[in-house]
C-alpha cells in the first residue's frame, strides 16, 4: 500500500469517525436485532422470529455475517445480543456497530485498489477510486444513517475487477455469493447472465461455435453458482422453510414508493397525480407506504408490482443491447451494469433512494469520455443530494452540507476527460446543478415558507433530483449503445 492509499484511508477514516455521534436511523436497531437473533436462536428460527418488528429479511449469507459479528459483540457487550433487549443503543453498542461498518468497508477499499492497478494506476484512476470511497452515499447511508453497503459494494467491485482480468468463472461465483448476501443485486443479474453467457460460455474455434466446449463451460459455471446457492439456502430447503424465507425476502405488500420517494420515474408519476388531484379537487389516496400497504392514486392509473416488473425489463433493453456487440469487452459489461441498475432504480417497485449507490459505484469505475463524465456529474449530484432528507436532524445540517459540497466540487474539478467535468457541462446542465443550492436553501434552511404543505419540501427534492437522474439515464443509454 503506497503513501497515497494510506493517506486516503486515514482521511476517510477520520471523516467517518467524526460522524459517529450523529443520529442513526431505525436501521441501527434492525442490525442490532439481527445480531441478537442470529446469536441467540438456532438457524431454524431465524426467519420466523418476530419479537421485534425488524425481522430478518436478508438472504442467509448476510445472516451468517451478522452471526460472525455477534460472536465479537458478545465479548464486547453481552447486552447487544440479548434478544429481549429491544431498542438497545448504549454508547458501547453504538461504538461497536459503527466500528463494524468501518472495518467491513475495507473490502470496498481493497477492491477499488485492485481496479486502479488493473487499469494502469493512472492519476484519474486514483482520483476516481478516492471519490468512490469517500462518496456521500457511503458517508451518509453507512456511517450516519447506518447500513453495510461498503462491504457489499466492495464485493461487487471485486467481481468487476475479476471480469476486467478475464477471470469470468470466479467473477460469476463472487456475484452469486453477493446475491446470497443481499438480493437487491438481482437488479444487475441480467448483465452478468448475458455477459457470462456470451463471453465465457460461448467458445468459438475457427469462427464457429464449439458446442462441446461451450456446454462444458455452461456446466462449470452452473455448478459453481448452484454450489453457492446450495450452501446458502440448502439448510432452509432441508428444513422445509423456503416459502418462509422467500416471503421475508420479497414483501410485495409494500407500496410502490417508499415513505420518502426515491428520485425516479414513479416520483414524477406520484407528483403529477398529486398536482392533478389538487387542481381537480379529488380525494387523494396515499401513494406511499414505509413498510406495508397498497398504493392508490387519485387521478392516474394504479400501478401493480407486475407492471413495474415488466417496465423494468423493457427499460433494461439498452443494457442488453450493449452486450450484443461482436467485440464484447469488460468495459461494455460495466456499462451494462450501470444501465441495468438505472433501469431498476427508475421503474422498480418500492425502490429506496439509497439504491443510487448501486449505480454510482460501477459508473465511477468506468473510464469516462467527456459525455459520460457530464452524465456522471449530473447523476451523482442529483442522486447524492436526494439522500440529504435521510439526515433530518438540525445537528446534521452543517456536516451533510459540507460533505456533499466538498465532494461535488472535487468531483466537478478533479475528474477529467481532457478537461474537467464542469467544463464538459452545457450551460443548462450547469444551471441545473447550481439549482441544488437554491433547493437546499428552500428545503433545509427556510422550510417554514411551505406552511402547512409539509410534504412539499421532500417532494421537491425527489422531483428535482428525478429530473436529473432521468436525463442522465437517457443520455448514458444512448452513449453506451452508440459508442464503439
Coordinates of C-alpha atoms in Angstrom, one line a residue:
X1 CA 0.0 0.0 0.0
X2 CA 1.6 3.3 -1.1
X3 CA 1.5 6.7 0.7
X4 CA -1.4 8.0 -1.4
X5 CA -3.6 5.0 -0.5
X6 CA -2.6 5.2 3.2
X7 CA -3.5 8.9 3.2
X8 CA -6.9 8.2 1.6
X9 CA -7.6 5.6 4.2
X10 CA -6.6 7.9 7.0
X11 CA -8.6 10.8 5.7
X12 CA -11.7 8.7 5.0
X13 CA -11.5 7.0 8.5
X14 CA -11.1 10.4 10.2
X15 CA -14.1 11.9 8.5
X16 CA -16.2 8.9 9.4
X17 CA -15.1 8.8 13.0
X18 CA -16.1 12.5 13.4
X19 CA -19.6 11.5 12.3
X20 CA -20.0 8.8 15.0
X21 CA -22.0 11.0 17.4
X22 CA -24.6 11.7 14.6
X23 CA -28.1 10.4 14.7
X24 CA -28.7 6.8 13.5
X25 CA -31.9 5.5 11.9
X26 CA -34.1 2.5 12.7
X27 CA -31.7 0.5 10.6
X28 CA -29.3 0.6 13.5
X29 CA -31.8 -1.3 15.6
X30 CA -32.6 -3.6 12.7
X31 CA -29.0 -4.7 12.6
X32 CA -28.6 -4.9 16.3
X33 CA -31.7 -7.1 16.5
X34 CA -30.2 -9.3 13.8
X35 CA -27.0 -9.6 15.8
X36 CA -29.2 -10.8 18.7
X37 CA -31.4 -13.2 16.9
X38 CA -28.6 -14.9 15.0
X39 CA -26.6 -15.2 18.2
X40 CA -29.5 -16.4 20.5
X41 CA -31.6 -18.6 18.3
X42 CA -30.9 -21.8 16.2
X43 CA -30.9 -21.3 12.5
X44 CA -34.3 -23.0 12.2
X45 CA -35.9 -19.9 13.9
X46 CA -34.0 -17.1 12.2
X47 CA -36.7 -16.4 9.6
X48 CA -39.6 -17.0 12.0
X49 CA -38.5 -14.7 14.8
X50 CA -40.8 -11.7 15.2
X51 CA -40.4 -10.4 18.7
X52 CA -39.2 -7.2 17.1
X53 CA -40.9 -5.6 14.1
X54 CA -37.4 -5.6 12.5
X55 CA -37.5 -9.2 11.3
X56 CA -34.7 -10.8 9.3
X57 CA -35.3 -10.1 5.6
X58 CA -31.8 -10.5 4.0
X59 CA -30.5 -13.8 2.5
X60 CA -28.7 -16.4 4.6
X61 CA -25.1 -15.3 3.9
X62 CA -25.8 -11.9 5.4
X63 CA -27.4 -13.6 8.4
X64 CA -24.2 -15.5 8.9
X65 CA -22.3 -12.2 8.5
X66 CA -24.4 -10.9 11.4
X67 CA -23.7 -14.1 13.4
X68 CA -20.0 -13.7 12.9
X69 CA -20.1 -10.1 14.2
X70 CA -22.3 -11.3 17.1
X71 CA -19.5 -13.5 18.4
X72 CA -17.4 -10.4 18.9
X73 CA -20.4 -8.4 20.2
X74 CA -21.0 -11.0 22.9
X75 CA -17.5 -10.3 24.3
X76 CA -17.7 -6.5 23.7
X77 CA -21.0 -6.0 25.4
X78 CA -23.3 -9.1 26.0
X79 CA -26.4 -6.8 26.2
X80 CA -26.0 -6.2 22.4
X81 CA -27.0 -9.8 21.7
X82 CA -29.8 -10.1 24.2
X83 CA -32.8 -10.8 22.0
X84 CA -35.2 -9.3 24.5
X85 CA -33.2 -6.1 24.9
X86 CA -35.1 -4.2 22.1
X87 CA -34.0 -0.7 21.2
X88 CA -30.6 -1.0 23.0
X89 CA -28.3 1.8 21.9
X90 CA -25.8 2.4 24.7
X91 CA -22.5 4.2 23.8
X92 CA -20.7 0.8 23.8
X93 CA -23.3 -0.6 21.4
X94 CA -23.1 2.4 19.1
X95 CA -19.3 2.3 19.1
X96 CA -19.3 -1.4 18.3
X97 CA -21.8 -1.2 15.4
X98 CA -20.2 1.9 13.9
X99 CA -16.8 0.1 14.1
X100 CA -18.1 -2.9 12.3
X101 CA -19.2 -0.7 9.4
X102 CA -15.8 1.0 9.3
X103 CA -13.8 -2.3 9.3
X104 CA -16.0 -4.1 6.9
X105 CA -15.7 -1.2 4.4
X106 CA -12.1 -2.2 3.9
X107 CA -13.4 -4.8 1.4
X108 CA -14.5 -1.8 -0.8
X109 CA -11.2 -0.1 -0.3
X110 CA -9.2 -3.2 -1.4
X111 CA -11.4 -3.9 -4.3
X112 CA -11.1 -0.3 -5.6
X113 CA -7.4 -0.6 -5.2
X114 CA -7.4 -3.7 -7.4
X115 CA -9.4 -1.9 -10.1
X116 CA -6.9 1.0 -10.1
X117 CA -4.0 -1.3 -10.6
X118 CA -5.7 -3.3 -13.4
X119 CA -6.4 0.0 -15.2
X120 CA -2.8 1.0 -15.1
X121 CA -2.6 3.0 -11.8
X122 CA -3.3 6.3 -13.6
X123 CA -3.9 9.6 -11.9
X124 CA -7.5 9.7 -13.0
X125 CA -7.9 6.1 -11.8
X126 CA -6.7 7.1 -8.3
X127 CA -9.0 10.1 -8.2
X128 CA -12.0 8.0 -9.2
X129 CA -11.1 5.5 -6.5
X130 CA -10.9 8.2 -3.9
X131 CA -14.2 9.8 -4.9
X132 CA -16.0 6.4 -4.8
X133 CA -14.5 5.5 -1.5
X134 CA -15.3 8.9 0.1
X135 CA -18.7 9.4 -1.7
X136 CA -21.6 11.0 0.2
X137 CA -23.5 7.8 -0.5
X138 CA -21.3 5.7 1.9
X139 CA -20.8 8.6 4.3
X140 CA -24.5 9.4 4.7
X141 CA -26.0 5.9 4.4
X142 CA -23.5 3.7 6.1
X143 CA -21.7 5.9 8.6
X144 CA -24.7 8.1 9.7
X145 CA -28.0 6.5 8.7
X146 CA -26.4 3.1 9.3
X147 CA -26.1 0.2 6.8
X148 CA -23.4 -2.1 5.4
X149 CA -23.3 -1.0 1.8
X150 CA -19.5 -0.7 1.8
X151 CA -18.8 -4.4 2.2
X152 CA -21.5 -5.4 -0.3
X153 CA -20.4 -2.9 -3.0
X154 CA -16.9 -4.0 -2.3
X155 CA -17.8 -7.5 -3.3
X156 CA -19.4 -6.1 -6.4
X157 CA -16.3 -4.1 -7.3
X158 CA -14.1 -7.2 -6.7
X159 CA -16.3 -9.2 -9.1
X160 CA -15.9 -6.4 -11.7
X161 CA -12.2 -6.4 -11.2
X162 CA -12.1 -10.2 -12.0
X163 CA -14.1 -9.5 -15.1
X164 CA -11.5 -6.9 -16.1
X165 CA -8.8 -9.6 -15.6
X166 CA -10.7 -12.1 -17.8
X167 CA -11.4 -14.4 -14.8
X168 CA -15.1 -14.8 -15.7
X169 CA -15.8 -18.0 -13.8
X170 CA -14.6 -16.6 -10.5
X171 CA -16.4 -13.3 -11.1
X172 CA -19.7 -15.1 -11.6
X173 CA -19.1 -17.1 -8.4
X174 CA -18.4 -14.0 -6.4
X175 CA -21.5 -12.4 -7.8
X176 CA -23.6 -15.4 -6.9
X177 CA -22.2 -15.1 -3.3
X178 CA -23.1 -11.4 -3.3
X179 CA -26.7 -12.3 -4.3
X180 CA -26.8 -14.6 -1.2
X181 CA -25.8 -11.6 0.9
X182 CA -28.3 -9.1 -0.4
X183 CA -30.9 -9.8 -3.1
X184 CA -31.1 -6.2 -4.3
X185 CA -28.3 -7.2 -6.6
X186 CA -30.7 -9.1 -8.7
X187 CA -31.3 -5.8 -10.4
X188 CA -28.0 -6.2 -12.2
X189 CA -28.1 -10.0 -12.6
X190 CA -29.2 -9.8 -16.3
X191 CA -26.0 -8.1 -17.2
X192 CA -24.0 -10.9 -15.6
X193 CA -26.1 -13.6 -17.2
X194 CA -25.8 -12.2 -20.8
X195 CA -22.1 -11.3 -20.5
X196 CA -21.0 -14.6 -19.0
X197 CA -23.1 -16.5 -21.5
X198 CA -21.5 -14.7 -24.4
X199 CA -18.0 -14.0 -23.1
X200 CA -17.3 -17.1 -21.1
X201 CA -19.7 -19.9 -22.0
X202 CA -19.8 -19.4 -25.8
X203 CA -16.5 -20.9 -27.1
X204 CA -15.6 -20.2 -30.8
X205 CA -12.9 -22.0 -32.7
X206 CA -12.1 -21.1 -36.3
X207 CA -15.1 -18.8 -36.3
X208 CA -17.6 -21.5 -35.3
X209 CA -19.3 -22.3 -32.0
X210 CA -17.7 -25.3 -30.4
X211 CA -20.7 -27.0 -28.7
X212 CA -18.8 -29.4 -26.6
X213 CA -16.5 -26.8 -25.1
X214 CA -19.4 -24.4 -24.6
X215 CA -21.6 -26.9 -22.9
X216 CA -18.7 -27.8 -20.6
X217 CA -18.3 -24.2 -19.6
X218 CA -22.1 -23.8 -19.0
X219 CA -21.9 -26.9 -16.7
X220 CA -18.9 -25.5 -14.9
X221 CA -20.5 -22.1 -14.3
X222 CA -23.8 -23.5 -13.4
X223 CA -22.2 -25.9 -10.9
X224 CA -20.3 -23.0 -9.2
X225 CA -23.5 -21.0 -8.9
X226 CA -25.5 -24.0 -7.7
X227 CA -22.9 -24.8 -5.1
X228 CA -23.0 -21.2 -3.7
X229 CA -26.8 -21.2 -3.6
X230 CA -26.9 -24.7 -2.1
X231 CA -24.6 -23.7 0.7
X232 CA -26.6 -20.6 1.4
X233 CA -30.2 -21.8 1.1
X234 CA -29.7 -25.6 1.4
X235 CA -30.3 -25.8 5.1
X236 CA -33.6 -24.0 4.8
X237 CA -34.7 -26.2 1.9
X238 CA -33.9 -29.2 4.1
X239 CA -36.0 -27.8 6.9
X240 CA -38.9 -27.1 4.6
X241 CA -38.7 -23.3 5.3
X242 CA -38.1 -21.9 1.8
X243 CA -41.6 -20.4 1.5
X244 CA -41.0 -18.5 4.7
X245 CA -37.6 -17.3 3.6
X246 CA -38.9 -16.2 0.2
X247 CA -41.8 -14.4 2.0
X248 CA -39.4 -12.4 4.1
X249 CA -37.1 -11.6 1.2
X250 CA -39.9 -10.3 -1.2
X251 CA -42.5 -8.4 0.8
X252 CA -44.7 -7.2 -2.1
X253 CA -47.3 -5.9 0.3
X254 CA -45.2 -2.7 0.5
X255 CA -46.3 0.3 -1.5
X256 CA -45.0 1.4 -4.9
X257 CA -42.9 4.2 -3.3
X258 CA -41.1 4.4 0.0
X259 CA -42.2 6.9 2.6
X260 CA -39.7 9.3 1.0
X261 CA -40.0 9.0 -2.7
X262 CA -36.8 7.7 -4.5
X263 CA -35.9 10.2 -7.3
X264 CA -37.1 8.0 -10.1
X265 CA -39.9 7.8 -12.7
X266 CA -42.5 7.0 -10.0
X267 CA -41.7 10.1 -8.1
X268 CA -42.6 12.1 -11.2
X269 CA -45.7 10.0 -11.6
X270 CA -46.8 10.4 -8.0
X271 CA -46.1 14.1 -8.0
X272 CA -48.1 14.5 -11.2
X273 CA -51.0 12.6 -9.6
X274 CA -50.9 14.9 -6.6
X275 CA -50.9 18.1 -8.7
X276 CA -53.8 16.7 -10.8
X277 CA -55.7 15.7 -7.7
X278 CA -55.3 19.2 -6.1
X279 CA -56.4 21.0 -9.3
X280 CA -59.2 18.6 -9.8
X281 CA -60.3 18.7 -6.1
X282 CA -60.2 14.9 -5.9
X283 CA -59.7 12.9 -2.8
X284 CA -56.1 11.7 -2.7
X285 CA -55.3 8.2 -1.5
X286 CA -51.9 7.5 -0.1
X287 CA -49.2 6.9 -2.7
X288 CA -46.5 5.8 -0.3
X289 CA -46.0 3.1 2.3
X290 CA -43.0 2.9 4.5
X291 CA -43.5 -0.8 5.3
X292 CA -46.8 -2.2 4.3
X293 CA -49.9 -1.3 2.3
X294 CA -51.2 -0.9 -1.2
X295 CA -50.8 2.2 -3.4
X296 CA -53.8 4.0 -4.8
X297 CA -53.8 7.1 -7.0
X298 CA -56.4 9.8 -7.2
X299 CA -56.3 10.5 -11.0
X300 CA -53.6 8.5 -12.8
X301 CA -54.0 4.7 -13.2
X302 CA -52.9 2.5 -10.3
X303 CA -49.6 0.6 -10.7
X304 CA -49.1 -3.0 -9.8
X305 CA -45.9 -4.9 -9.0
X306 CA -46.3 -6.9 -12.2
X307 CA -46.4 -3.7 -14.2
X308 CA -43.2 -2.3 -12.6
X309 CA -41.5 -5.7 -13.3
X310 CA -42.4 -5.5 -17.0
X311 CA -41.5 -1.8 -17.2
X312 CA -38.1 -2.6 -15.6
X313 CA -37.4 -5.4 -18.1
X314 CA -38.3 -3.2 -21.0
X315 CA -36.1 -0.4 -19.6
X316 CA -33.2 -2.9 -19.4
X317 CA -33.2 -3.4 -23.2
X318 CA -30.4 -0.8 -23.8
X319 CA -28.2 -2.6 -21.2
X320 CA -28.6 -5.9 -23.1
X321 CA -28.1 -4.2 -26.5
X322 CA -24.7 -3.1 -25.2
X323 CA -23.8 -6.7 -24.6
X324 CA -24.8 -7.8 -28.1
X325 CA -21.6 -6.4 -29.7
X326 CA -19.2 -8.6 -31.6
X327 CA -16.1 -7.1 -29.9
X328 CA -17.5 -7.5 -26.4
X329 CA -15.1 -6.2 -23.8
X330 CA -15.2 -5.8 -19.9
X331 CA -15.9 -2.1 -20.4
X332 CA -19.1 -3.0 -22.1
X333 CA -20.0 -5.2 -19.2
X334 CA -19.6 -2.4 -16.7
X335 CA -21.7 -0.1 -18.9
X336 CA -24.4 -2.7 -18.9
X337 CA -24.3 -3.0 -15.1
X338 CA -24.9 0.8 -14.9
X339 CA -27.8 0.7 -17.2
X340 CA -29.4 -2.4 -15.5
X341 CA -29.1 -0.6 -12.1
X342 CA -30.6 2.5 -13.6
X343 CA -33.5 0.7 -15.2
X344 CA -34.3 -1.0 -11.9
X345 CA -33.9 2.3 -10.0
X346 CA -36.2 4.2 -12.4
X347 CA -39.0 1.6 -12.6
X348 CA -38.7 -0.9 -9.8
X349 CA -41.3 -1.5 -7.0
X350 CA -40.7 0.2 -3.7
X351 CA -37.2 1.5 -4.6
X352 CA -35.2 3.2 -1.8
X353 CA -33.4 6.4 -2.6
X354 CA -30.3 4.7 -1.1
X355 CA -30.2 2.4 -4.2
X356 CA -28.5 5.2 -6.0
X357 CA -25.2 3.9 -4.6
X358 CA -25.6 0.8 -6.7
X359 CA -25.5 3.0 -9.8
X360 CA -22.8 5.4 -8.7
X361 CA -20.2 2.8 -7.8
X362 CA -19.9 1.0 -11.2
X363 CA -20.3 4.3 -13.0
X364 CA -17.3 5.6 -11.0
X365 CA -15.2 2.6 -12.1
X366 CA -15.7 3.3 -15.8
X367 CA -13.1 5.1 -18.0
X368 CA -15.0 8.2 -18.9
X369 CA -15.5 10.1 -22.1
X370 CA -16.5 13.8 -21.9
X371 CA -20.2 12.8 -22.5
X372 CA -20.1 10.1 -19.8
X373 CA -18.3 12.5 -17.4
X374 CA -21.1 15.0 -17.9
X375 CA -23.8 12.4 -17.0
X376 CA -21.7 11.2 -14.0
X377 CA -21.7 14.8 -12.7
X378 CA -25.4 15.2 -13.1
X379 CA -26.4 11.8 -11.8
X380 CA -24.1 11.8 -8.7
X381 CA -25.0 15.4 -7.8
X382 CA -28.8 14.6 -8.0
X383 CA -28.5 11.2 -6.5
X384 CA -26.4 12.1 -3.5
X385 CA -28.4 15.3 -2.9
X386 CA -31.6 13.1 -2.7
X387 CA -30.0 11.4 0.3
X388 CA -30.0 14.6 2.4
X389 CA -33.5 14.1 3.8
X390 CA -32.3 10.9 5.5
X391 CA -30.2 13.1 7.8
X392 CA -33.1 15.3 9.1
X393 CA -31.7 16.5 12.4
X394 CA -30.5 20.1 13.0
X395 CA -27.2 18.8 14.2
X396 CA -26.6 17.1 10.9
X397 CA -27.3 20.2 8.8
X398 CA -23.8 21.6 8.6
X399 CA -21.9 18.2 8.3
X400 CA -24.1 17.0 5.4
X401 CA -23.9 20.3 3.6
X402 CA -20.1 20.3 3.9
X403 CA -19.6 16.7 2.9
X404 CA -21.8 17.0 -0.2
X405 CA -20.5 20.4 -1.2
X406 CA -16.8 19.4 -0.9
X407 CA -17.3 16.1 -2.6
X408 CA -19.3 17.6 -5.5
X409 CA -16.7 20.4 -6.1
X410 CA -13.9 17.8 -6.0
X411 CA -15.8 15.6 -8.5
X412 CA -16.5 18.5 -10.9
X413 CA -13.0 19.9 -10.9
X414 CA -10.7 16.8 -10.4
X415 CA -12.4 14.3 -12.6
X416 CA -11.3 14.9 -16.2
X417 CA -11.6 13.7 -19.7
X418 CA -9.1 16.1 -21.2
X419 CA -11.0 18.9 -19.4
X420 CA -12.8 18.9 -16.1
X421 CA -16.3 17.6 -15.6
X422 CA -17.5 21.2 -15.0
X423 CA -16.1 22.3 -18.4
X424 CA -17.8 19.4 -20.1
X425 CA -21.3 20.5 -18.9
X426 CA -23.5 22.6 -21.1
X427 CA -24.9 25.9 -19.8
X428 CA -28.3 24.3 -19.0
X429 CA -26.6 21.5 -17.1
X430 CA -24.6 23.9 -15.1
X431 CA -27.8 25.8 -14.2
X432 CA -29.4 22.5 -13.1
X433 CA -26.5 21.6 -10.8
X434 CA -26.3 25.1 -9.4
X435 CA -30.1 24.8 -8.7
X436 CA -29.4 22.4 -5.9
X437 CA -28.0 25.4 -3.9
X438 CA -31.4 27.2 -4.1
X439 CA -33.2 23.9 -3.3
X440 CA -31.0 23.5 -0.2
X441 CA -31.8 27.0 1.0
X442 CA -35.6 26.5 0.4
X443 CA -36.0 23.0 1.8
X444 CA -33.3 22.9 4.5
X445 CA -32.8 26.4 5.8
X446 CA -36.2 28.0 5.4
X447 CA -38.7 25.2 5.2
X448 CA -41.2 27.3 7.1
X449 CA -42.1 29.0 3.8
X450 CA -44.1 25.9 2.8
X451 CA -46.5 26.4 5.7
X452 CA -48.9 23.5 6.1
X453 CA -47.7 21.8 2.9
X454 CA -45.3 19.7 4.9
X455 CA -44.9 17.1 2.1
X456 CA -43.7 19.7 -0.4
X457 CA -40.0 20.1 0.6
X458 CA -39.5 16.3 0.3
X459 CA -41.5 16.2 -2.9
X460 CA -39.4 19.0 -4.4
X461 CA -36.1 17.1 -3.6
X462 CA -37.4 13.9 -5.1
X463 CA -38.8 15.5 -8.2
X464 CA -35.9 17.9 -8.9
X465 CA -33.4 15.0 -8.4
X466 CA -35.5 12.7 -10.5
X467 CA -35.4 15.1 -13.5
X468 CA -31.6 15.0 -13.5
X469 CA -31.3 11.2 -13.0
X470 CA -33.8 10.6 -15.8
X471 CA -31.9 12.9 -18.1
X472 CA -28.6 11.1 -17.2
X473 CA -30.2 7.6 -17.8
X474 CA -31.4 8.5 -21.3
X475 CA -28.1 10.0 -22.3
X476 CA -26.0 7.2 -20.8
X477 CA -28.1 4.6 -22.6
X478 CA -27.7 6.4 -25.9
X479 CA -23.9 6.9 -25.4
X480 CA -23.2 3.3 -24.3
X481 CA -25.2 1.9 -27.3
X482 CA -23.7 4.1 -29.9
X483 CA -20.1 4.1 -28.6
X484 CA -17.6 1.8 -30.4

